mmCIF file of C-alpha atoms in Angstrom:
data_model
loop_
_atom_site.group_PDB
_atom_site.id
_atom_site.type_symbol
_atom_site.label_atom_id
_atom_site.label_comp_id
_atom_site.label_asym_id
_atom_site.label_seq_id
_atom_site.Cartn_x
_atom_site.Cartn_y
_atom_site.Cartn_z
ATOM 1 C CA UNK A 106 24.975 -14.772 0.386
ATOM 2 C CA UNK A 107 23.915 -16.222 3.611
ATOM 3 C CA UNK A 108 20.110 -15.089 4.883
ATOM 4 C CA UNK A 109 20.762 -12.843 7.523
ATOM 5 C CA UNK A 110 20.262 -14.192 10.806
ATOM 6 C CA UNK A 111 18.128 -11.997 13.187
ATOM 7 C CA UNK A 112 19.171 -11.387 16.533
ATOM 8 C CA UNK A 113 16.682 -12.288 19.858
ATOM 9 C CA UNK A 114 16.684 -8.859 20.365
ATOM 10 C CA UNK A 115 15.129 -8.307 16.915
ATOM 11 C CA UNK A 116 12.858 -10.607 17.448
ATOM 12 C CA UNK A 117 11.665 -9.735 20.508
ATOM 13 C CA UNK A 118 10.923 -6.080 19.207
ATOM 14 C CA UNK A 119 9.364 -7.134 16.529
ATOM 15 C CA UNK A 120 6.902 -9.301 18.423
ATOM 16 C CA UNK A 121 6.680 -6.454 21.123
ATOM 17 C CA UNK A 122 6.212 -3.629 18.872
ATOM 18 C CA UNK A 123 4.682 -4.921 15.899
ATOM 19 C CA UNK A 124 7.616 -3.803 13.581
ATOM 20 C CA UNK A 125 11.323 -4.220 12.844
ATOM 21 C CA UNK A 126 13.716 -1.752 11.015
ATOM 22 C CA UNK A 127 16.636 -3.311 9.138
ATOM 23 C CA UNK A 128 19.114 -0.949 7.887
ATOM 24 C CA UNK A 129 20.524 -1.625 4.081
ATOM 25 C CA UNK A 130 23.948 -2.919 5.441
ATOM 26 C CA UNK A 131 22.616 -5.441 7.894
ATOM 27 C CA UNK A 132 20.084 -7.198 5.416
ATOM 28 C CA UNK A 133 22.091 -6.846 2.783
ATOM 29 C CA UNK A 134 19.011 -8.251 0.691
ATOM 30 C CA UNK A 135 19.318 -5.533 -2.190
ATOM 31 C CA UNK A 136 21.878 -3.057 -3.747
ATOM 32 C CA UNK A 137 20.192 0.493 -3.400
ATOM 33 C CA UNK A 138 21.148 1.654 -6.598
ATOM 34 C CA UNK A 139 19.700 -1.212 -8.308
ATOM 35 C CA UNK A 140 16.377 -0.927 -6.396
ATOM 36 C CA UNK A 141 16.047 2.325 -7.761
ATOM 37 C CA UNK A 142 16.676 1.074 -11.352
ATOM 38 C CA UNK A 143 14.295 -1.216 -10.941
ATOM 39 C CA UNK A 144 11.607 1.185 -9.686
ATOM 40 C CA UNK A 145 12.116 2.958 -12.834
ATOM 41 C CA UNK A 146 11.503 0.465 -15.054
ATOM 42 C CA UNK A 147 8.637 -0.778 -13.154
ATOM 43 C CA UNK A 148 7.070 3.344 -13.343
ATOM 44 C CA UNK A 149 8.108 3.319 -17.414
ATOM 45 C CA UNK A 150 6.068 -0.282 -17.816
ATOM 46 C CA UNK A 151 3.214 0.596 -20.831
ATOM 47 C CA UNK A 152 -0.256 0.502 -20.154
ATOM 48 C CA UNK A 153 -1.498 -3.366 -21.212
ATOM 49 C CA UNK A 154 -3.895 -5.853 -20.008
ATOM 50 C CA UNK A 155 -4.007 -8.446 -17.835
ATOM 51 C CA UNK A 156 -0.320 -8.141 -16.365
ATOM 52 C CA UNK A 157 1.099 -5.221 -13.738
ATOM 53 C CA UNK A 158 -1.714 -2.582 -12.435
ATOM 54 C CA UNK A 159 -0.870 0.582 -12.681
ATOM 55 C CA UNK A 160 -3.273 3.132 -10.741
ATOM 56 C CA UNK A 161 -3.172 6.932 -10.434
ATOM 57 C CA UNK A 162 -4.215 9.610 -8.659
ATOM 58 C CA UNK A 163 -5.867 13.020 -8.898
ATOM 59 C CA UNK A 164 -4.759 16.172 -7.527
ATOM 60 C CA UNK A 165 -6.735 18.962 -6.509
ATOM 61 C CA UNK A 166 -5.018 20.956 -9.547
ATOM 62 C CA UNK A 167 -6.527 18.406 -11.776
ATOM 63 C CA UNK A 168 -3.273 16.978 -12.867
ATOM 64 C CA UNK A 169 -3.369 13.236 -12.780
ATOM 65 C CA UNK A 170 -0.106 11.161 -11.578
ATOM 66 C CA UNK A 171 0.959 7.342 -11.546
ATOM 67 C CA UNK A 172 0.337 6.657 -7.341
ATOM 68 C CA UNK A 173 1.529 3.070 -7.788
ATOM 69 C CA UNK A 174 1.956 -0.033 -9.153
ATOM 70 C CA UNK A 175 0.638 -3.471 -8.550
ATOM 71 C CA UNK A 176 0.965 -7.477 -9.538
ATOM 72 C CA UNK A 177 4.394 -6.615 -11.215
ATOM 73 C CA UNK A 178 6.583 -9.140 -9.653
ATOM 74 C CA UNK A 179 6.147 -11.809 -12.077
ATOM 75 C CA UNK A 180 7.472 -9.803 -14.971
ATOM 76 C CA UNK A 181 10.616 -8.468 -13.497
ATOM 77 C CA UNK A 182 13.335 -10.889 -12.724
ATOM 78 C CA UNK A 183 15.140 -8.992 -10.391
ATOM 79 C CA UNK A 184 12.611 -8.352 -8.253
ATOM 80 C CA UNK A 185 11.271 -11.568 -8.847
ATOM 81 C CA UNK A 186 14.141 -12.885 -7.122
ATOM 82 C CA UNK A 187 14.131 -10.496 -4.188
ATOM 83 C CA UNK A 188 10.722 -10.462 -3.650
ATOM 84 C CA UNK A 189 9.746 -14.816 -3.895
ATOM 85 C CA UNK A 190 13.308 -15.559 -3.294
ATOM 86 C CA UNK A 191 14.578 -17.274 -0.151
ATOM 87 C CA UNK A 192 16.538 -14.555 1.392
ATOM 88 C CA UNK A 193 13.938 -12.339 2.318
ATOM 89 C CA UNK A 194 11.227 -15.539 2.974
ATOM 90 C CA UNK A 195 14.004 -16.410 5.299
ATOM 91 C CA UNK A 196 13.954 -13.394 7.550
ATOM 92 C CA UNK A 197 10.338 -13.052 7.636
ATOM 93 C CA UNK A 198 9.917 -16.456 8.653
ATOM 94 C CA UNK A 199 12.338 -16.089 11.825
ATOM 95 C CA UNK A 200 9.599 -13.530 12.563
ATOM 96 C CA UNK A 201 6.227 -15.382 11.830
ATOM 97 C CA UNK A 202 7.887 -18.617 12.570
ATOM 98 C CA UNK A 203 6.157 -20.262 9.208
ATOM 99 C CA UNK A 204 7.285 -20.181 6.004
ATOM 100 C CA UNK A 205 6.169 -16.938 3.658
ATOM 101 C CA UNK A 206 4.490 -16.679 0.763
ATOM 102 C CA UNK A 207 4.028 -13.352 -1.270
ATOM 103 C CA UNK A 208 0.170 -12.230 -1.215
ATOM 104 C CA UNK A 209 0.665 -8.450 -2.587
ATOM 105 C CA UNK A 210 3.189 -6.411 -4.454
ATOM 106 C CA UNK A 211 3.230 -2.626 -4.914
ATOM 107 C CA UNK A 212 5.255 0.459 -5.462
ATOM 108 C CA UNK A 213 3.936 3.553 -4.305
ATOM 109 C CA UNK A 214 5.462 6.491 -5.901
ATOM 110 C CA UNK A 215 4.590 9.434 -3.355
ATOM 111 C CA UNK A 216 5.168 11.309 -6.128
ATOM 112 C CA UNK A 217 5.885 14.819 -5.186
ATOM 113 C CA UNK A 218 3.233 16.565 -3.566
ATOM 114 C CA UNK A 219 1.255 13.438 -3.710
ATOM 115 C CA UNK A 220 -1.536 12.585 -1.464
ATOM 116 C CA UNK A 221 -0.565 10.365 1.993
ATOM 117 C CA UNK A 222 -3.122 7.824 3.731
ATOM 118 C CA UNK A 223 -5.022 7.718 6.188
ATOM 119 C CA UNK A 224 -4.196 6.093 9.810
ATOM 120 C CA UNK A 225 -5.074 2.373 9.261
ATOM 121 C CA UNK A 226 -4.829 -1.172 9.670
ATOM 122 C CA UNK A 227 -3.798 -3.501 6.695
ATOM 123 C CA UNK A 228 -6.176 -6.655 7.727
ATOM 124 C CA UNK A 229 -9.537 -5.446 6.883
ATOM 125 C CA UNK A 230 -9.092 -4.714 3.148
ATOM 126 C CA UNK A 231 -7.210 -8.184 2.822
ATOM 127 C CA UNK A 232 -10.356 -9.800 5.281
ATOM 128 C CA UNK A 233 -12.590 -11.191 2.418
ATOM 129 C CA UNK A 234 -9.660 -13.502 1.004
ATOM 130 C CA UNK A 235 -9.145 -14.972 4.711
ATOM 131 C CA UNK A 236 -9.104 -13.466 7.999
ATOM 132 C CA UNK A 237 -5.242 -13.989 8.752
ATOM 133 C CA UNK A 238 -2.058 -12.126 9.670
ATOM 134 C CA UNK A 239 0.125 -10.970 7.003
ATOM 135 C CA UNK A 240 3.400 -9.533 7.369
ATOM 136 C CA UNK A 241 4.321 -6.928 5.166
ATOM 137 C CA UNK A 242 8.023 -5.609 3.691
ATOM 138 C CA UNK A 243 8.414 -2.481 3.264
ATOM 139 C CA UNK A 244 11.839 -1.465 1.310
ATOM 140 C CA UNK A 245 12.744 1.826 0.929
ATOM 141 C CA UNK A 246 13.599 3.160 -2.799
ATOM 142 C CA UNK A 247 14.192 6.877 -2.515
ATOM 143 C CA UNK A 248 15.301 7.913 1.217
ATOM 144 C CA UNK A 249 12.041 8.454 3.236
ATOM 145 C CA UNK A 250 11.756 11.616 5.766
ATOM 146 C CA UNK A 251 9.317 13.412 7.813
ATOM 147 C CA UNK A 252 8.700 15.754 4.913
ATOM 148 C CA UNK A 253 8.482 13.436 2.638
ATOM 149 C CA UNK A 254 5.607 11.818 3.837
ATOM 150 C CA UNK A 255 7.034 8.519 5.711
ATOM 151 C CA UNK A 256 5.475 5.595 7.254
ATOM 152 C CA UNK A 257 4.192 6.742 11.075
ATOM 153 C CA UNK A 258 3.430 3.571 13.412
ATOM 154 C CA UNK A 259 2.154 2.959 16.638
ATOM 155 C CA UNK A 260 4.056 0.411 18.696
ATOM 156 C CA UNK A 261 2.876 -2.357 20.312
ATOM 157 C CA UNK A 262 -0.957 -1.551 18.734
ATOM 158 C CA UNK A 263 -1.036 -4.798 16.986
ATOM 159 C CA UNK A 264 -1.882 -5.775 21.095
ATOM 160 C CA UNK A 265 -4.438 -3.306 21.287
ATOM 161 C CA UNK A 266 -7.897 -2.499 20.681
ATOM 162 C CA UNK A 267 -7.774 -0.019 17.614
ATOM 163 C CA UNK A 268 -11.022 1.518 17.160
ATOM 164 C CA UNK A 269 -12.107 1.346 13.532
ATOM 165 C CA UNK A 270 -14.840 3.092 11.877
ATOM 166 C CA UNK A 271 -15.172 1.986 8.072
ATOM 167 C CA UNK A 272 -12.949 -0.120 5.581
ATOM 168 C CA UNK A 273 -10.132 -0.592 8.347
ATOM 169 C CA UNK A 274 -10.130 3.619 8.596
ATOM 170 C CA UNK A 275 -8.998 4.442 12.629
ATOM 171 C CA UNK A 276 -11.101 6.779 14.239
ATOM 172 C CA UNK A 277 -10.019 10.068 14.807
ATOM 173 C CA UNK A 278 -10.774 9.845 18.352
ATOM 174 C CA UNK A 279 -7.906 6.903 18.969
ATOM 175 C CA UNK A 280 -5.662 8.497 16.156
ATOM 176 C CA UNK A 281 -5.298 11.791 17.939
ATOM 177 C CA UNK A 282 -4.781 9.570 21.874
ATOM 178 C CA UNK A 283 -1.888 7.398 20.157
ATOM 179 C CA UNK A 284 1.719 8.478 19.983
ATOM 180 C CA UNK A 285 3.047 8.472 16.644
ATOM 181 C CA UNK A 286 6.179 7.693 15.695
ATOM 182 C CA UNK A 287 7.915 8.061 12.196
ATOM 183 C CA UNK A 288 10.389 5.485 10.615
ATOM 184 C CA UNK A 289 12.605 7.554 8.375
ATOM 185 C CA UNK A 290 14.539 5.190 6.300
ATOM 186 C CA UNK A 291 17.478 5.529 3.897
ATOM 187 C CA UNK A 292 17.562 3.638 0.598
ATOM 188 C CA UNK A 293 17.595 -0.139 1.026
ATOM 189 C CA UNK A 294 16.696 0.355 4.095
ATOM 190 C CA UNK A 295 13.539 -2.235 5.372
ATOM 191 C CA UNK A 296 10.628 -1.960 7.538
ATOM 192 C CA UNK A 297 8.902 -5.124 8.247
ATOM 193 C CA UNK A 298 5.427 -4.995 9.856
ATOM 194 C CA UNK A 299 2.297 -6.894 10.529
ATOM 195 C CA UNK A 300 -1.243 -6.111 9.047
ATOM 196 C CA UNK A 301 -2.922 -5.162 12.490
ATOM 197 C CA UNK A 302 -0.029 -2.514 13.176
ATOM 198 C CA UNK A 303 -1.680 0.741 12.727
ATOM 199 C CA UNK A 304 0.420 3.421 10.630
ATOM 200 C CA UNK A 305 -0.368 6.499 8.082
ATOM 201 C CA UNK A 306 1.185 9.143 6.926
ATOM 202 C CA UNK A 307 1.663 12.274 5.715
ATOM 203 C CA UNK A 308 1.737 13.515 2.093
ATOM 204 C CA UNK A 309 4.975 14.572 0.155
ATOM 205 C CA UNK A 310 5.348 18.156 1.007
ATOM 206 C CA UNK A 311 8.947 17.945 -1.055
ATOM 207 C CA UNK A 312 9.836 18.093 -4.985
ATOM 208 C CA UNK A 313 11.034 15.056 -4.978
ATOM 209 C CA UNK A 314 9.046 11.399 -4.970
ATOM 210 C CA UNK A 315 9.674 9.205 -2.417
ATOM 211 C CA UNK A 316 8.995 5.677 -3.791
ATOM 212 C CA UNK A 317 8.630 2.896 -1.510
ATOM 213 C CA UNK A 318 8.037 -1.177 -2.337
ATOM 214 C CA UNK A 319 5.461 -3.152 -0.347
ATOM 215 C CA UNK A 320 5.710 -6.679 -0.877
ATOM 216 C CA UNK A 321 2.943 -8.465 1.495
ATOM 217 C CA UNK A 322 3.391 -12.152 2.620
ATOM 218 C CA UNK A 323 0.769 -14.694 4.418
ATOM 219 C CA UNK A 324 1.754 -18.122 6.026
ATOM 220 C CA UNK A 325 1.804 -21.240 4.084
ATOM 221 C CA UNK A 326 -0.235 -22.741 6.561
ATOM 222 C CA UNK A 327 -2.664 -20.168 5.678
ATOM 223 C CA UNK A 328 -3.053 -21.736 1.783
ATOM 224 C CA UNK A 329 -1.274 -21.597 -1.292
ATOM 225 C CA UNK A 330 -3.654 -19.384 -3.622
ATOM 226 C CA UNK A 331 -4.637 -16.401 -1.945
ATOM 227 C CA UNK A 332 -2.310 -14.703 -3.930
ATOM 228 C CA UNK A 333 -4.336 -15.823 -7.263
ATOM 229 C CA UNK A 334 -7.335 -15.196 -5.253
ATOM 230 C CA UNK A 335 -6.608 -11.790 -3.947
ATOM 231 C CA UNK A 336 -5.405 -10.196 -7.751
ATOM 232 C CA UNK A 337 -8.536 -12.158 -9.539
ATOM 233 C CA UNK A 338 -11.080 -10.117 -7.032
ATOM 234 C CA UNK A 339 -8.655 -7.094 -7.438
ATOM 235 C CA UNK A 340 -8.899 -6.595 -11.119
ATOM 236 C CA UNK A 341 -12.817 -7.717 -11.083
ATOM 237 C CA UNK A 342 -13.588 -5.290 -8.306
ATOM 238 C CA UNK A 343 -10.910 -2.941 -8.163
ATOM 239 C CA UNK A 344 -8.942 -2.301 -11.864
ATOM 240 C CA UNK A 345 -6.279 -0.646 -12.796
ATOM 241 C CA UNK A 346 -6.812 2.878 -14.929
ATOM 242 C CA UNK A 347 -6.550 0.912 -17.945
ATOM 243 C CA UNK A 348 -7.938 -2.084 -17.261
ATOM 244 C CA UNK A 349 -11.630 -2.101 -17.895
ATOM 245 C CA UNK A 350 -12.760 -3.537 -20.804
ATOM 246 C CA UNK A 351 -13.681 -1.303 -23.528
ATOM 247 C CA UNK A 352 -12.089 1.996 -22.014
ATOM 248 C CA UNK A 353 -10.004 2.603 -24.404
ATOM 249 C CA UNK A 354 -7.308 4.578 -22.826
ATOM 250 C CA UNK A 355 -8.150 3.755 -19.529
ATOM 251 C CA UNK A 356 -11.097 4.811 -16.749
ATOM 252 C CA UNK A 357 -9.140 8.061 -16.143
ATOM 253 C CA UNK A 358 -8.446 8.729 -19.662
ATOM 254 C CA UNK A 359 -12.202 8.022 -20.968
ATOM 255 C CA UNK A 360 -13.573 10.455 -19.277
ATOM 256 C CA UNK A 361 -12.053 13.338 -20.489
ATOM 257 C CA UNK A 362 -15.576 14.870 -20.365
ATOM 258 C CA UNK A 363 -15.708 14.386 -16.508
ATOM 259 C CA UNK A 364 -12.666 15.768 -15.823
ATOM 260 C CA UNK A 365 -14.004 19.012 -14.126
ATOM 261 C CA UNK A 366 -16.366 17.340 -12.320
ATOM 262 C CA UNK A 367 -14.184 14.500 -10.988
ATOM 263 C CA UNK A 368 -12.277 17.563 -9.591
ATOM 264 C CA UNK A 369 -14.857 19.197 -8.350
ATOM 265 C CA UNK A 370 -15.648 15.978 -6.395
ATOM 266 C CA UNK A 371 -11.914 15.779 -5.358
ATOM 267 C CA UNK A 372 -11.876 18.974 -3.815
ATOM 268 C CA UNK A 373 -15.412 18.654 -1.765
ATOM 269 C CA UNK A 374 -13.909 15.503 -0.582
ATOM 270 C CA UNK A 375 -10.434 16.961 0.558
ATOM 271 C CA UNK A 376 -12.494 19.616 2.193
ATOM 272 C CA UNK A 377 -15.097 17.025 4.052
ATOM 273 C CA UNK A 378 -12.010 15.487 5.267
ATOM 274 C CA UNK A 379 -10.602 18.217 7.145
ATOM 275 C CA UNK A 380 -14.187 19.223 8.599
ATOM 276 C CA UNK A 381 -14.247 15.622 10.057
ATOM 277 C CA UNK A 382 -17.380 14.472 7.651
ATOM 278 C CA UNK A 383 -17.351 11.022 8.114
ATOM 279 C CA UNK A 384 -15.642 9.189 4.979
ATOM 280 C CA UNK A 385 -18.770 6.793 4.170
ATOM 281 C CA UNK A 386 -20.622 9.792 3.024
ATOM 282 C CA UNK A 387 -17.387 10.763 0.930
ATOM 283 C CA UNK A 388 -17.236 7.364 -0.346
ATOM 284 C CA UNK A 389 -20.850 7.338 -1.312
ATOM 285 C CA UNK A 390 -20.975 10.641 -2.941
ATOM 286 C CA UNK A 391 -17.699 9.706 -5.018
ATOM 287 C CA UNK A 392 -19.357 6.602 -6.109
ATOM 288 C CA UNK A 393 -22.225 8.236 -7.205
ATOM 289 C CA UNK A 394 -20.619 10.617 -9.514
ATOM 290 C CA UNK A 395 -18.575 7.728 -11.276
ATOM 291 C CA UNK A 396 -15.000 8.732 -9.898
ATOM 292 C CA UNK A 397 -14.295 5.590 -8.609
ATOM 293 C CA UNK A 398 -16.391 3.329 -10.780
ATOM 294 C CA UNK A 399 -17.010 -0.297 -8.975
ATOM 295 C CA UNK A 400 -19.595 -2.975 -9.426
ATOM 296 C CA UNK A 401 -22.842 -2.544 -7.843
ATOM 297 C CA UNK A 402 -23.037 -6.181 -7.226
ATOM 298 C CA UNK A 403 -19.861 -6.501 -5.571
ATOM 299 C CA UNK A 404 -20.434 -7.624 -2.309
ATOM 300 C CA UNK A 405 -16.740 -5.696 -1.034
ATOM 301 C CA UNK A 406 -18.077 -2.459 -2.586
ATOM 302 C CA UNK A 407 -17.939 -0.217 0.151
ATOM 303 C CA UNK A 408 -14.665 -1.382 1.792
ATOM 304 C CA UNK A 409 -13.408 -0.776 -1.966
ATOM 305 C CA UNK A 410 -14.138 2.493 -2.333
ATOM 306 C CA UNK A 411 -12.948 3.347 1.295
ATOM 307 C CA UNK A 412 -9.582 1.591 0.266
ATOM 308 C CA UNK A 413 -9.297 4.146 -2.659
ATOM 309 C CA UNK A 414 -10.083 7.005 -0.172
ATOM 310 C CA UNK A 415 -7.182 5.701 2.106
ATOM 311 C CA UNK A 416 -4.641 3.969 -0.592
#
């Protein structure tokens, strides 16, 4: 199959508004059905170490759920092929006008009634590998809807000053000035957007997940290893449930005997949210009772734990 060829309207929205939506039968990159297959055998991986990242979430019922999945890529072929292959590097490249190289892959499940995130921008969690542009592909597994919990974006705000308070978060003050607009998309169906766009959304008010891929890409020009970089800081700084050494089970799963408390904390910070506490205090006071366990000498901590608040 030929790579799809985007039009100069295309590109001209996508360099005016910071995004471009490409409907299954245009791109043509990916059968639905088999997207979906794939997501499932991504979510049924096992827990081991040192491959894919698995990372959960917990719900203010105390019930913990797979959130997503990370640094799988390399050990499934068929997404292998759509995510590194030429085909997609292709149309992204039309758009950045240099040739793409994958930084990040993920699957967030949005399982049902899972959490959503927080208006942000992309770029200052990535900032500490190199403070660059990436351009990120976002393919849609399960159809994505209002209630679900889809992607909101603000055009043309990769132009403008977005005021930030910590870890990339936007500030209430600009989020609530900014019209939002949501990108429902059927399966297959692809938004492509840059990491200085800002976007959130809500959570999955439905029964039904609404799994979405997110396969990042940086320049060439930009270097060849920040995808090697990015994962080694990742899984120092930032591990999956499973993958500190000597949990056993995993950080979730070792602490059986926190489990009330880590709710407890859960819940004060869903309720400090809403009351417009600032999220550096959150962050703080989660760190401090071990929920989200990082390494005091990490130089990214706080930008990590803000990340988990968001993501």
């Amino acid at each position: 199959m030929a790579p799809v060829q985007l039009t100069q309207d295309q590109l001209d929205h996508f360099e005016n508004n910071g995004f471009l939506i490409l409907r299954v039968d245009e791109h043509k990159l990916v059968d639905p059905a088999e997207l979906q297959r794939w997501t499932s055998e991504i979510r049924d991986l096992p827990r081991v170490h040192g491959k894919w990242m698995p990372y959960d979430e917990l719900l203010p019922s105390g019930e913990r759920q797979l959130m997503r999945t990370e640094n799988f890529v390399d050990h499934h072929p068929g997404f292998s092929d759509l995510l590194h292959g030429k085909d997609l590097r292709s149309l992204l490249q039309q758009l950045t006008r240099d040739e793409m190289l994958l930084f990040k892959d993920k699957i967030n499940y949005k399982q049902a009634g899972g959490n959503g995130f927080q208006a942000h921008l992309d770029a200052p969690a990535y900032d500490h590998i190199g403070v660059i542009e990436h351009t990120t592909a976002n393919i849609a597994v399960d159809p994505a809807t209002i209630a679900n919990g889809c992607v909101e974006v603000v055009p043309g705000s990769h132009r403008m000053d977005v005021e930030l308070v910590e870890g990339g978060r936007i500030s209430q003050k600009w989020e609530a000035a900014q019209r939002w607009v949501p990108v429902e998309l059927q399966s297959g169906d692809l938004l492509v957007f840059g990491s200085h766009l800002a976007h959130r959304s809500a959570a999955n008010g439905t029964a039904k997940p609404r799994a979405s891929v997110y396969a990042t890409y940086h320049m060439i020009s930009d270097g060849t290893d920040l995808r090697k970089r990015y994962y080694a800081d990742r899984r120092e700084n930032f591990p999956p449930d499973h993958g500190k050494a000597g949990a056993g089970e995993g950080l979730w799963r070792g602490r059986q005997e926190n489990d009330a408390e880590n709710i407890k904390v859960l819940r004060l910070k869903t309720f400090a949210t809403s009351a417009s506490v600032d999220p550096l205090h959150i962050a703080l006071f989660l760190v401090s009772h071990h929920l989200f366990p990082i390494h005091s000498s990490s130089k990214h901590a706080p930008s990590i734990v803000l990340e988990t608040i968001r993501q």
